[in-house]
Short mmCIF file of C-alpha atoms and ligand atoms in Angstrom, two decimals:
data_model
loop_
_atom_site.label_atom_id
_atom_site.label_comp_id
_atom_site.label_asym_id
_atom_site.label_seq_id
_atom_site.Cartn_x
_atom_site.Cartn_y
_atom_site.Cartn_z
CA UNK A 1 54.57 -70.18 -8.79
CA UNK A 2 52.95 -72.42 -5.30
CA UNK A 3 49.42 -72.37 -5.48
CA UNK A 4 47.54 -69.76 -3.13
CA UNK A 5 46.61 -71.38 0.41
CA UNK A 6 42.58 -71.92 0.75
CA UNK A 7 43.19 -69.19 3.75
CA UNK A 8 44.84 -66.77 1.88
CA UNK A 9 42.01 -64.56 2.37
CA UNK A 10 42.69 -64.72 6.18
CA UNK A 11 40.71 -66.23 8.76
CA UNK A 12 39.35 -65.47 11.83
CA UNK A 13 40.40 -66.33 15.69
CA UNK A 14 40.22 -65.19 19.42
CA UNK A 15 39.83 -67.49 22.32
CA UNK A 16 36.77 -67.56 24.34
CA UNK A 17 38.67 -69.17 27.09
CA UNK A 18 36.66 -72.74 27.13
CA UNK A 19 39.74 -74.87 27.83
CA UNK A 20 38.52 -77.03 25.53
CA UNK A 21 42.39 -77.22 23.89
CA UNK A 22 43.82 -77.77 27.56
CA UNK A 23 41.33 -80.29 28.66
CA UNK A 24 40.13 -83.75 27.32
CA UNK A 25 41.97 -85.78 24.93
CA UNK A 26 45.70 -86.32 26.09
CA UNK A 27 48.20 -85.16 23.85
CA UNK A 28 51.77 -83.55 23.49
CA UNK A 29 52.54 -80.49 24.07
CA UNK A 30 55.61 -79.63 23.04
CA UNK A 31 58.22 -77.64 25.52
CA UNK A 32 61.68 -76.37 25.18
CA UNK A 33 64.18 -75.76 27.64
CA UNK A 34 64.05 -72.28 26.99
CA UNK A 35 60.32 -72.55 27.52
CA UNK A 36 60.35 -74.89 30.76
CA UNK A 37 63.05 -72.07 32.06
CA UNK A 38 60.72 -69.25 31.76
CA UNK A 39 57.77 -71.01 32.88
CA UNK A 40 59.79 -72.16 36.27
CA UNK A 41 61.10 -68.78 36.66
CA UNK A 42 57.08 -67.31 36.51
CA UNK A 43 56.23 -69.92 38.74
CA UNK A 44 59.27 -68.57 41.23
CA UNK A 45 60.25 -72.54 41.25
CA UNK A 46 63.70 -74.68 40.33
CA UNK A 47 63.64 -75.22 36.59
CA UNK A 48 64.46 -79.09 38.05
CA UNK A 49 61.69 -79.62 40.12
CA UNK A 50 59.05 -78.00 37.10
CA UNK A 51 60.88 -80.18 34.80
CA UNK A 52 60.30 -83.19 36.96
CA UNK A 53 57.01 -82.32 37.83
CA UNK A 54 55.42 -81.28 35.14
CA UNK A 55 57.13 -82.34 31.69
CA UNK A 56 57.14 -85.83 29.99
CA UNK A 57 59.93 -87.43 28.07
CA UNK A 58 57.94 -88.52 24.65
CA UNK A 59 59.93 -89.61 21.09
CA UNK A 60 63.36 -87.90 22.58
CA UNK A 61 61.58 -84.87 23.33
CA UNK A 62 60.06 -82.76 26.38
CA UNK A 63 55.93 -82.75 26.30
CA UNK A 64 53.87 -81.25 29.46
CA UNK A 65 52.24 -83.48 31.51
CA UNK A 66 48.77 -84.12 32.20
CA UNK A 67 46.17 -84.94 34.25
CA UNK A 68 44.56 -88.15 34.43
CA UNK A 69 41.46 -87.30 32.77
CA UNK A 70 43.72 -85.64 30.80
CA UNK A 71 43.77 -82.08 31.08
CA UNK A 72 46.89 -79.91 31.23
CA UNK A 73 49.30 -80.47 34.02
CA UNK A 74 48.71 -76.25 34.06
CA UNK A 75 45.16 -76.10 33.90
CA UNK A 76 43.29 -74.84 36.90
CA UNK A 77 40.34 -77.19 37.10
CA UNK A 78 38.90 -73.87 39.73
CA UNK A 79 39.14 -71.21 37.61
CA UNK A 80 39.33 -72.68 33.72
CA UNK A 81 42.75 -70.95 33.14
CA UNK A 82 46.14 -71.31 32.22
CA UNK A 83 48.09 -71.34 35.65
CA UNK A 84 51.27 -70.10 33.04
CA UNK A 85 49.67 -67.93 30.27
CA UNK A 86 51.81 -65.57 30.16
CA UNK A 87 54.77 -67.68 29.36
CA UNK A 88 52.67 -70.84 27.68
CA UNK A 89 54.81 -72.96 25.01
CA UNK A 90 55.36 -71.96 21.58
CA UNK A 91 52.23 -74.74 20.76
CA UNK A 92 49.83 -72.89 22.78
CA UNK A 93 50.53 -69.84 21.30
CA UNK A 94 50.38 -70.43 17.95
CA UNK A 95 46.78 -72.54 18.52
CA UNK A 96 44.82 -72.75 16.00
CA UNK A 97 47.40 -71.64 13.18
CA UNK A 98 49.47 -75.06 13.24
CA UNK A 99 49.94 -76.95 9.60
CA UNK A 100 47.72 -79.66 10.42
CA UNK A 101 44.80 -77.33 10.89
CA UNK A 102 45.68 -75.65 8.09
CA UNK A 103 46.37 -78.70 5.79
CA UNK A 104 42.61 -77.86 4.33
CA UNK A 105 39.17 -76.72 4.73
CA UNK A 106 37.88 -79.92 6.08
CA UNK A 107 40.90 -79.90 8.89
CA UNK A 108 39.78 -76.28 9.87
CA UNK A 109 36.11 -77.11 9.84
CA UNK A 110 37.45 -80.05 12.35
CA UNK A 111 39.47 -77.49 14.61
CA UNK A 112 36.03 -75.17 14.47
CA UNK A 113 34.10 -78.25 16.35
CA UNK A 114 36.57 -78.23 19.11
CA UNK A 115 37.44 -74.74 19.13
CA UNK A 116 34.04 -71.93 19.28
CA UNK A 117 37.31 -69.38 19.04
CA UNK A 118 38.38 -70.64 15.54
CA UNK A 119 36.82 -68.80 12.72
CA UNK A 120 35.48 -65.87 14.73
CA UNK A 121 36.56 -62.65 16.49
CA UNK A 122 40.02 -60.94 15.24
CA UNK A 123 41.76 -61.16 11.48
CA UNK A 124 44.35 -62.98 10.86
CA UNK A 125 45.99 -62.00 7.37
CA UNK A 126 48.02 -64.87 5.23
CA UNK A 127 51.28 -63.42 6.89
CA UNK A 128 49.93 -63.82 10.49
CA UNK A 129 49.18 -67.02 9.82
CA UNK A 130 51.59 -68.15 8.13
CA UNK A 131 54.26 -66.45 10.53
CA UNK A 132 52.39 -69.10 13.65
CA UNK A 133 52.81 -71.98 11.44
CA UNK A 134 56.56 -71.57 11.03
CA UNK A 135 57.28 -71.22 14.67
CA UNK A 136 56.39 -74.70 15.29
CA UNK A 137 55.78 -77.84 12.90
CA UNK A 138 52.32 -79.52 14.28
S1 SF4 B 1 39.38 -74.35 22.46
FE1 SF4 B 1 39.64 -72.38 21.40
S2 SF4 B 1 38.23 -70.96 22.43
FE2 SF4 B 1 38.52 -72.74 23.79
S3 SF4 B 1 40.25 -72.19 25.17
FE3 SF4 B 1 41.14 -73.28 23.43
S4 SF4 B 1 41.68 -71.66 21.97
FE4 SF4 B 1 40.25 -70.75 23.44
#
C-alpha cells in the first residue's frame, strides 16, 4: 500500500486575484491546440494570428508568450486580470495543485510566499487535488 500524501487531509485555496502567478518571473505556460482554439474563438480572432501572436514554440511544444518584464502575454497591466479567464490553459486552472507544489511541505510553504491564495479560503479534499494534478504534469 503507497504511503498517504502529506495533503491528504486537504488543503486550502481561492485566488485573491494578485496576479502574482501571471506577472514577474517568465516562465512556460503550457497551451494546446485545443486550448489556443478556444481562447481565439473567445477573443472573436483567427486561431493563426493568436497563435502567432501570442504563443511561443519552447522544447517542441506551444507556451504563451510574455511580456518583457515578463508578465502574461494575457494579462491586463489596467485592470490586474486575465484578458481570457474564462477559457485560461489547463496550467492556469489547475494553479496551485500541480506535482511540483505538491512534491512536499516545504514546496507548498514555497507556493504560499508567492501565492496569499494558497492555503486559505475553500477545501480542497485529496480527490480534488489529486484530480488537478493529473490533468497536467508540472
Ligand atoms: S498568485 Fe495566487 S492569489 Fe494571486 S492571482 Fe495567482 S492564484 Fe490568485
Amino acid at each position: 500500500m503507497s504511503k498517504k500524501p502529506w495533503y491528504d487531509d486537504g488543503l486550502r485555496f481561492r485566488c485573491t486575484g494578485c496576479g502574482n502567478c501571471c506577472t514577474g518571473e517568465p516562465g512556460v505556460v503550457w497551451v494546446s491546440d485545443e486550448e489556443l482554439a478556444a481562447i481565439a474563438e473567445f477573443l472573436d480572432e483567427p486561431v493563426g494570428a493568436v497563435r502567432i501572436e501570442h504563443t511561443r514554440q519552447v522544447r517542441g511544444q506551444t507556451s504563451l508568450k510574455e511580456f518583457a518584464n515578463g508578465d502574461c502575454t494575457f494579462f491586463d497591466g489596467q485592470t490586474r486580470r486575465c484578458r481570457i479567464y474564462p477559457v485560461r490553459p489547463t496550467q492556469c486552472q489547475t494553479w496551485p495543485f500541480w506535482e511540483s507544489n505538491l512534491d512536499s511541505e516545504e514546496s507548498w510553504e514555497a507556493v504560499q510566499l508567492e501565492c496569499p491564495g494558497a492555503g486559505r479560503g475553500d477545501f480542497f479534499s485529496l480527490e480534488q487535488i489529486e484530480a488537478a494534478a493529473a490533468k497536467i504534469q508540472i
